[in-house]
Coordinates of N, CA, C and O in Angstrom, one line a residue:
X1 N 50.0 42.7 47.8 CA 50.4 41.6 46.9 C 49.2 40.8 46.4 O 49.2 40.3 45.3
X2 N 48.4 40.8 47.0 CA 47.2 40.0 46.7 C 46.4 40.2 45.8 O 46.0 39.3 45.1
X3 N 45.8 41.7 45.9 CA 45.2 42.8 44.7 C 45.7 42.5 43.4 O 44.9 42.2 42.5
X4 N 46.8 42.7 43.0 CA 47.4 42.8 41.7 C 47.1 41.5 41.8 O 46.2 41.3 40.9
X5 N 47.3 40.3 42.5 CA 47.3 38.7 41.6 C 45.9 38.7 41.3 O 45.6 38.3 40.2
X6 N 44.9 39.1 42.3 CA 43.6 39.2 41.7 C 42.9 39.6 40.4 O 41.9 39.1 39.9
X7 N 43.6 40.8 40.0 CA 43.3 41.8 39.0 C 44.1 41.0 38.0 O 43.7 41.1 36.8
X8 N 45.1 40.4 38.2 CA 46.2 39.4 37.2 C 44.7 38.0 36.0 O 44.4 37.8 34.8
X9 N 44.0 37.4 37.6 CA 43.2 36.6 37.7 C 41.9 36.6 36.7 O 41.4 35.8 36.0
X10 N 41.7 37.8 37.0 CA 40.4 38.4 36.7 C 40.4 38.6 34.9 O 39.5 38.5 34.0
X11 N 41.3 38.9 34.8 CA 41.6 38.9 33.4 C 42.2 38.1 32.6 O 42.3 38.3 31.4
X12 N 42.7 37.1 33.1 CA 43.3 35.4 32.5 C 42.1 34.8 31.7 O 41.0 35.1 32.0
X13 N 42.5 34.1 30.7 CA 41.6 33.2 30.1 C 41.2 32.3 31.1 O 40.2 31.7 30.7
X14 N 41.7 31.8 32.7 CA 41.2 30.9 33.2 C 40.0 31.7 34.0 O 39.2 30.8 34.2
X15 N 39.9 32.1 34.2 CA 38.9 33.3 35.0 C 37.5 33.2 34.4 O 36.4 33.2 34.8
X16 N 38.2 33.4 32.6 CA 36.6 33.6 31.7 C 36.3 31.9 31.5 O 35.4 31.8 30.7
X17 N 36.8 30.9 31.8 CA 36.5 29.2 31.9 C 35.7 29.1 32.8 O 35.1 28.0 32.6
X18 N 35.3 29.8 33.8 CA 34.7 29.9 34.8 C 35.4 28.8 36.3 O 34.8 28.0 37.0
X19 N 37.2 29.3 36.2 CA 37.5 28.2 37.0 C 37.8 29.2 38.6 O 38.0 28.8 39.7
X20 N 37.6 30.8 37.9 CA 37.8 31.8 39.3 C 37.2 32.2 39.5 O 36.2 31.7 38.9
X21 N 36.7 33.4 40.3 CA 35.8 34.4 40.6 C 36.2 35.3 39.8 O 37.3 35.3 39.2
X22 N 34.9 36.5 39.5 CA 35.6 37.7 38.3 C 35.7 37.0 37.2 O 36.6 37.4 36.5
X23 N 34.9 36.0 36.5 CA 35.1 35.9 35.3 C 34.2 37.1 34.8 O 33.3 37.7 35.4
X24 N 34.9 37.2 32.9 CA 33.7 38.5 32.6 C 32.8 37.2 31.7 O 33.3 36.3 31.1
X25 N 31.2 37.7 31.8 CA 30.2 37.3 30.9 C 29.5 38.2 30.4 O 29.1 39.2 31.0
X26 N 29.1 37.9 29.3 CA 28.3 38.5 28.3 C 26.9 37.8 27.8 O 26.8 36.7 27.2
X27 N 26.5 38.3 28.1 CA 24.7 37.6 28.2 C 23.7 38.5 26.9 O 23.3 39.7 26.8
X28 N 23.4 37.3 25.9 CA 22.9 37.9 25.0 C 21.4 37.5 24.7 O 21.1 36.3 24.6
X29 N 20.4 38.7 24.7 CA 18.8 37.7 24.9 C 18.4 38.1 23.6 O 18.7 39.2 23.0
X30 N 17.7 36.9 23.0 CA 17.2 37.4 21.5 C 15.6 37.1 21.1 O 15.5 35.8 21.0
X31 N 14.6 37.6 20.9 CA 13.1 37.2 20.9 C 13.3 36.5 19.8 O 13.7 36.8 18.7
X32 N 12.8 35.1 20.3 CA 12.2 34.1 19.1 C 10.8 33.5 19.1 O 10.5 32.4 18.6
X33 N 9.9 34.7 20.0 CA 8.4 34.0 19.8 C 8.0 34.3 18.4 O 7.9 35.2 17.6
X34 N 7.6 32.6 18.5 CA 6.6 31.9 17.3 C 5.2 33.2 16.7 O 4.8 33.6 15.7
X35 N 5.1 33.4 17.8 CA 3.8 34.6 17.4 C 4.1 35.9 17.2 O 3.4 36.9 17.1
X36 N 5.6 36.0 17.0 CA 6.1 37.3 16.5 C 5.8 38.5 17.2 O 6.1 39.6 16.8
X37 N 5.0 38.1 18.6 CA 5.1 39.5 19.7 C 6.4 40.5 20.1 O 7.5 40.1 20.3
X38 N 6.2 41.1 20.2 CA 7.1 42.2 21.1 C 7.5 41.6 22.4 O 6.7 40.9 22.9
X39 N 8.6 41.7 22.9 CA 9.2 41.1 24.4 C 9.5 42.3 25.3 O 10.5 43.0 25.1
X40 N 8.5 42.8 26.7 CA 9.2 43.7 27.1 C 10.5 43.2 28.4 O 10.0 42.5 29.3
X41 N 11.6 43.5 28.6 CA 11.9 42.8 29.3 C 13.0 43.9 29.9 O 13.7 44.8 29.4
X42 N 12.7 43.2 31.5 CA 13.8 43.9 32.3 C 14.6 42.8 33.4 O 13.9 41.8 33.8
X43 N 15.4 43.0 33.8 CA 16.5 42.3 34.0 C 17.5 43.6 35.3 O 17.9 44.8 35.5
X44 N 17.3 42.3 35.8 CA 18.3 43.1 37.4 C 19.2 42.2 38.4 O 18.8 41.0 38.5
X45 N 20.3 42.5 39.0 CA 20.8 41.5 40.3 C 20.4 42.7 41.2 O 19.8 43.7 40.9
X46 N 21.0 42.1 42.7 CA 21.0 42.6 43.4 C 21.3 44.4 43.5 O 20.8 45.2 44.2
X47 N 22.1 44.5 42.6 CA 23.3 45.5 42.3 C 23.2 46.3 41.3 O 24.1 47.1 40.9
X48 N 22.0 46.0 40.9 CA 22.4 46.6 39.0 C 20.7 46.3 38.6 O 20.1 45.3 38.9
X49 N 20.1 47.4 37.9 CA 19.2 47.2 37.3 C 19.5 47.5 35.7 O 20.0 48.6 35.7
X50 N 19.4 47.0 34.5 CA 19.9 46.9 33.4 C 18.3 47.7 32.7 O 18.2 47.9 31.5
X51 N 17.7 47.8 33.3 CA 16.4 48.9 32.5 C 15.5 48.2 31.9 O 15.6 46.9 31.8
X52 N 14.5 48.9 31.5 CA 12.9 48.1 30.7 C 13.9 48.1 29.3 O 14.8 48.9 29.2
X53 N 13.5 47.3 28.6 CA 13.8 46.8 26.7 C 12.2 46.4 26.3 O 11.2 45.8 26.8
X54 N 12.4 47.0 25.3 CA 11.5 46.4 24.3 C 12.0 45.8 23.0 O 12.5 46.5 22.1
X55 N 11.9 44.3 23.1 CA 12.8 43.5 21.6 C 11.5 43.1 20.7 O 10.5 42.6 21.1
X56 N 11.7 43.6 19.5 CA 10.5 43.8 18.3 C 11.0 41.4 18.2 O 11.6 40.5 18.7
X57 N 10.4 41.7 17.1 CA 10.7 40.0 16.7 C 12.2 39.7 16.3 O 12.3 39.8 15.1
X58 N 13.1 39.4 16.7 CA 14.2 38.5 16.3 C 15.3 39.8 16.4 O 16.4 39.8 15.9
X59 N 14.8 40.5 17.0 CA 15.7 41.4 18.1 C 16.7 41.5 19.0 O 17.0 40.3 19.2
X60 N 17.4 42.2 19.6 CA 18.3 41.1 20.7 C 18.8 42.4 21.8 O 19.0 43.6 21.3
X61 N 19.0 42.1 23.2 CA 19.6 42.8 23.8 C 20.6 42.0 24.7 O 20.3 41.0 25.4
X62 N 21.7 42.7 24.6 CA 23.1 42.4 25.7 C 23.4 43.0 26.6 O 23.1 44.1 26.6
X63 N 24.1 42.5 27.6 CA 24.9 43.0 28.9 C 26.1 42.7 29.0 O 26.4 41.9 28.1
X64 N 27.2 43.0 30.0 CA 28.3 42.7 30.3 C 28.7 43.0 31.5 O 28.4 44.1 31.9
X65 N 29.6 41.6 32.5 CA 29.2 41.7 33.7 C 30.8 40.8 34.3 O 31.6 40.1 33.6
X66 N 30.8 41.0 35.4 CA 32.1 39.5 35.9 C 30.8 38.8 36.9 O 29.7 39.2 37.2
X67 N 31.4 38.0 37.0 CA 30.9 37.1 38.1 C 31.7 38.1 39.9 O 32.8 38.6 40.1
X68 N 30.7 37.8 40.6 CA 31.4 38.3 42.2 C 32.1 37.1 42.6 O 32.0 35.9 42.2
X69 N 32.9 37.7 43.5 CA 34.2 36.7 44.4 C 33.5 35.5 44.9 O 34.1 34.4 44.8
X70 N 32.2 35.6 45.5 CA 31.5 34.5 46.0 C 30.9 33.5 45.0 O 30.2 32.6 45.2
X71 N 31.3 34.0 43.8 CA 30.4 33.2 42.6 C 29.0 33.0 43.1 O 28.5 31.9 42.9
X72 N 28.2 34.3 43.8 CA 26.9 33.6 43.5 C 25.9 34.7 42.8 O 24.7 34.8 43.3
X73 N 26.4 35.6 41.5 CA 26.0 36.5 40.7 C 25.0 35.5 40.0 O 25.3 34.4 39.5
X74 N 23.7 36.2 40.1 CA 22.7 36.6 39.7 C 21.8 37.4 39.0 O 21.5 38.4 39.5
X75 N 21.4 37.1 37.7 CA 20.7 38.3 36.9 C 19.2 37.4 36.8 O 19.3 36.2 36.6
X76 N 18.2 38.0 37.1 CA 16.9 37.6 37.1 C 16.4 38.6 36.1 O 16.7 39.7 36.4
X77 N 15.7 38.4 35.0 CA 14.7 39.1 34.0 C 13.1 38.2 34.1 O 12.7 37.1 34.2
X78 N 12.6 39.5 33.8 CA 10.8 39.3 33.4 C 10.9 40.1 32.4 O 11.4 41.1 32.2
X79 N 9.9 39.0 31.4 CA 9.4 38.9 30.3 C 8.0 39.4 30.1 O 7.2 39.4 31.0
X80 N 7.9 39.8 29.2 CA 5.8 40.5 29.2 C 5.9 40.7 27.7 O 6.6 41.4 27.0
X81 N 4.8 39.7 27.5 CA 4.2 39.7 25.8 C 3.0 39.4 25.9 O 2.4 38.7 26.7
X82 N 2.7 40.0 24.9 CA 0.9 39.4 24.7 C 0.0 39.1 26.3 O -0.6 38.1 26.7
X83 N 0.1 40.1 27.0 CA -0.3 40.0 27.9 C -0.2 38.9 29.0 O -1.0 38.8 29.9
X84 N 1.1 37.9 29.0 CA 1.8 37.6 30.0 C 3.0 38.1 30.4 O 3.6 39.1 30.1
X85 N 3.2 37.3 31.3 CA 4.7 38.0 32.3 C 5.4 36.4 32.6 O 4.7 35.4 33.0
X86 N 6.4 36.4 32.4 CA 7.3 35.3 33.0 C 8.4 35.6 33.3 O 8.8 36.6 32.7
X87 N 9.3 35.1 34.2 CA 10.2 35.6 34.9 C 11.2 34.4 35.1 O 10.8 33.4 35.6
X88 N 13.3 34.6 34.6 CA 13.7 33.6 34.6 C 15.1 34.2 35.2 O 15.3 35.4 35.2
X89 N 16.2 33.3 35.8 CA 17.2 33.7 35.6 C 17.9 33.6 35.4 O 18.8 32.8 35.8
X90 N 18.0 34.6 34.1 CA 19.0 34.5 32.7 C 20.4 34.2 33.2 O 21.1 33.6 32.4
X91 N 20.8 34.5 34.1 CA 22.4 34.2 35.0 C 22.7 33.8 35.8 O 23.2 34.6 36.6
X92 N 22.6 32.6 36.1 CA 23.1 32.3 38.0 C 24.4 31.7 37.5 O 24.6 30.9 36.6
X93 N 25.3 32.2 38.4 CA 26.6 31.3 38.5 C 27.2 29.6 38.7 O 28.2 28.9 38.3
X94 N 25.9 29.4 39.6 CA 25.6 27.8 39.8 C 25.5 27.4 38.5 O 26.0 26.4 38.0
X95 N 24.8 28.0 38.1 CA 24.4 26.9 36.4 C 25.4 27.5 34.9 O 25.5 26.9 33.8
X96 N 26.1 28.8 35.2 CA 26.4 28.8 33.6 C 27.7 29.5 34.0 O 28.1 30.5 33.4
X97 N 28.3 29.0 35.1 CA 29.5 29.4 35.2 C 30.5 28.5 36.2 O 31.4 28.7 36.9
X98 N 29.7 27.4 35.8 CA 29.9 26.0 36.9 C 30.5 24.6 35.8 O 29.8 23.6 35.5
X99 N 31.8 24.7 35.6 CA 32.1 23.4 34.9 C 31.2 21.7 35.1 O 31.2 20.8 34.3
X100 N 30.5 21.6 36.3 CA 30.2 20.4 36.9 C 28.6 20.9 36.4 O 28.1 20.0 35.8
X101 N 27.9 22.0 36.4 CA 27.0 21.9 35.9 C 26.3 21.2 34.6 O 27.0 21.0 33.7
X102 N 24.7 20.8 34.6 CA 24.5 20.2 32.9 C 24.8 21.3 31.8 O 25.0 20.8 30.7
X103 N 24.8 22.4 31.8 CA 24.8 23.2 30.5 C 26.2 23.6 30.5 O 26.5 23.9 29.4
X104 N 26.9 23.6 31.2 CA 28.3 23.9 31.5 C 28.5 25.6 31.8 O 27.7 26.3 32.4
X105 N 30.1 26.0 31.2 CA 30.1 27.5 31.5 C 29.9 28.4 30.1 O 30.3 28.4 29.0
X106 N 29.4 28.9 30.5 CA 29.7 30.2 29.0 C 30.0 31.4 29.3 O 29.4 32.0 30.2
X107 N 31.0 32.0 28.6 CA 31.4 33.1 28.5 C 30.8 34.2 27.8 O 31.0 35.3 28.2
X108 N 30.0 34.1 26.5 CA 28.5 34.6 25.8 C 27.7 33.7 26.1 O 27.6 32.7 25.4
X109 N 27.1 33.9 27.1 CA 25.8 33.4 27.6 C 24.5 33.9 26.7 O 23.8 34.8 27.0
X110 N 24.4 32.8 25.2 CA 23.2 33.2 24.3 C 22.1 32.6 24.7 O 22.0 31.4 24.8
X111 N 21.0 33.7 24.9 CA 19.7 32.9 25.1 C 18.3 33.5 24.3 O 17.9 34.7 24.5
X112 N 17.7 32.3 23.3 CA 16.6 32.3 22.6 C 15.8 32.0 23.0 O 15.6 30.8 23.2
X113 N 14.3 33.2 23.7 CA 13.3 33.3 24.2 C 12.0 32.9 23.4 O 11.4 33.5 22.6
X114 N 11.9 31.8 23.8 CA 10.3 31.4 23.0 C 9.2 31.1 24.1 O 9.4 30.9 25.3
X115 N 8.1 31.1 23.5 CA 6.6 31.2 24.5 C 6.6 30.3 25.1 O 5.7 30.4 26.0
X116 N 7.6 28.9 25.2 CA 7.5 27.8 26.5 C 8.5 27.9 27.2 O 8.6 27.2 28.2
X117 N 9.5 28.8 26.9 CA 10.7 29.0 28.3 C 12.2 29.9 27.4 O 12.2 30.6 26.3
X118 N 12.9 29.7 28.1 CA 14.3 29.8 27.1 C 14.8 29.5 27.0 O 15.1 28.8 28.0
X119 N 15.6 29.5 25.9 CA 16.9 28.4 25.8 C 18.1 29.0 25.7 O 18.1 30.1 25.1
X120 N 19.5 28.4 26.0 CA 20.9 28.5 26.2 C 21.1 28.3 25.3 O 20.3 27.4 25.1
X121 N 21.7 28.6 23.9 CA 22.3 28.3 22.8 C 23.6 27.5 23.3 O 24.1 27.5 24.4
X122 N 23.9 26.8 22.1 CA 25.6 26.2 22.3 C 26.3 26.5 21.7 O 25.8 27.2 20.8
X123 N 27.4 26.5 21.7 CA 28.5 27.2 21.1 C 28.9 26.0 20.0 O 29.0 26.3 18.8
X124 N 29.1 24.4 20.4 CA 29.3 23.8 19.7 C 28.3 23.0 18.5 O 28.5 22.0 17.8
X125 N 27.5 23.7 18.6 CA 26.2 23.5 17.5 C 25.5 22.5 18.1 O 24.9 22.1 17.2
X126 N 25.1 22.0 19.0 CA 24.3 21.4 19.4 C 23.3 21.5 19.6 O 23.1 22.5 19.0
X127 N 21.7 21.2 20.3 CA 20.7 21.6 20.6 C 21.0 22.2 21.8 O 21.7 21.7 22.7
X128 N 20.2 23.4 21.8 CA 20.0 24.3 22.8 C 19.6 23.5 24.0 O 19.0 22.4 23.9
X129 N 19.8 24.1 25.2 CA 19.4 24.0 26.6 C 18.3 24.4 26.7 O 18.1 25.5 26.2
X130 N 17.4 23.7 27.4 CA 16.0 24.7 27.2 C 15.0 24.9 28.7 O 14.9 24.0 29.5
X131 N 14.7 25.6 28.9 CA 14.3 25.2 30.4 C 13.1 26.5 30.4 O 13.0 27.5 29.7
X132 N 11.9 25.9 31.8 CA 10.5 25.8 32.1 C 10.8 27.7 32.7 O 11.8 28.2 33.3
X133 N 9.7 28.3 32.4 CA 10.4 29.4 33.3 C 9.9 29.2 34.8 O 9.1 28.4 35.3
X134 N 10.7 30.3 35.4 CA 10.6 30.2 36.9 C 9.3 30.5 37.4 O 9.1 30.0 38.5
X135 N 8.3 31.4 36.7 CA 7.4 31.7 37.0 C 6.4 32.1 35.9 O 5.2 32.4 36.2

């Protein structure tokens, strides 16, 4: 009995609100360096490595994923242009699938990579979220 209410769950609009475990997200990365480099970037959780990309200028690559039962899914990507490397994580559940968090939840998780970090787009037009990379 429990399985099916899960699988019920997982697929509710409340699930993709980010108020259950198993919400699905979609995470979209788009190159917006100023210097018009190439981005090579690879991106992995524990569970999944999503492959090397190469995004020319104003390019974009996506994923599709749920969040785990523990809500504590994780996607970490590195970045390499112009002979740096930085490294962020494009997904943690604490931050973009957490109503109480500052950026809130998103279900297209859009994010515009520029040479000082990246930023979360908003849905409601607002100024992006922008944040320092991790490394």
């Amino acid at each position: 009995m429990l399985i099916p209410f899960l699988i019920i769950l997982a697929t509710s609009s409340v699930a993709s609100a980010g108020l259950l475990p198993f919400s699905s997200k979609h995470v979209v990365i788009t190159n917006k360096l100023i210097t018009k480099d190439t981005i090579v970037l690879h991106c992995t959780n524990k569970g999944e490595d999503k492959g090397v990309v190469s995004l020319e200028p104003g390019a974009s690559f996506d994923f599709r994923f749920r969040v785990n039962l523990r809500k504590t899914t994780t996607y970490t990507c590195t970045f390499t242009w112009a002979g740096k490397t930085s490294t962020f994580d494009i997904f943690r559940a604490d931050r973009d699938d957490n109503s109480k968090s500052k950026v809130g939840v998103c279900s297209e998780c859009i994010w515009l990579i520029f040479e000082t970090g990246p930023c979360r787009d908003r849905r409601d037009g607002g100024q992006p979220y922008c944040f320092a990379w991790d490394s």
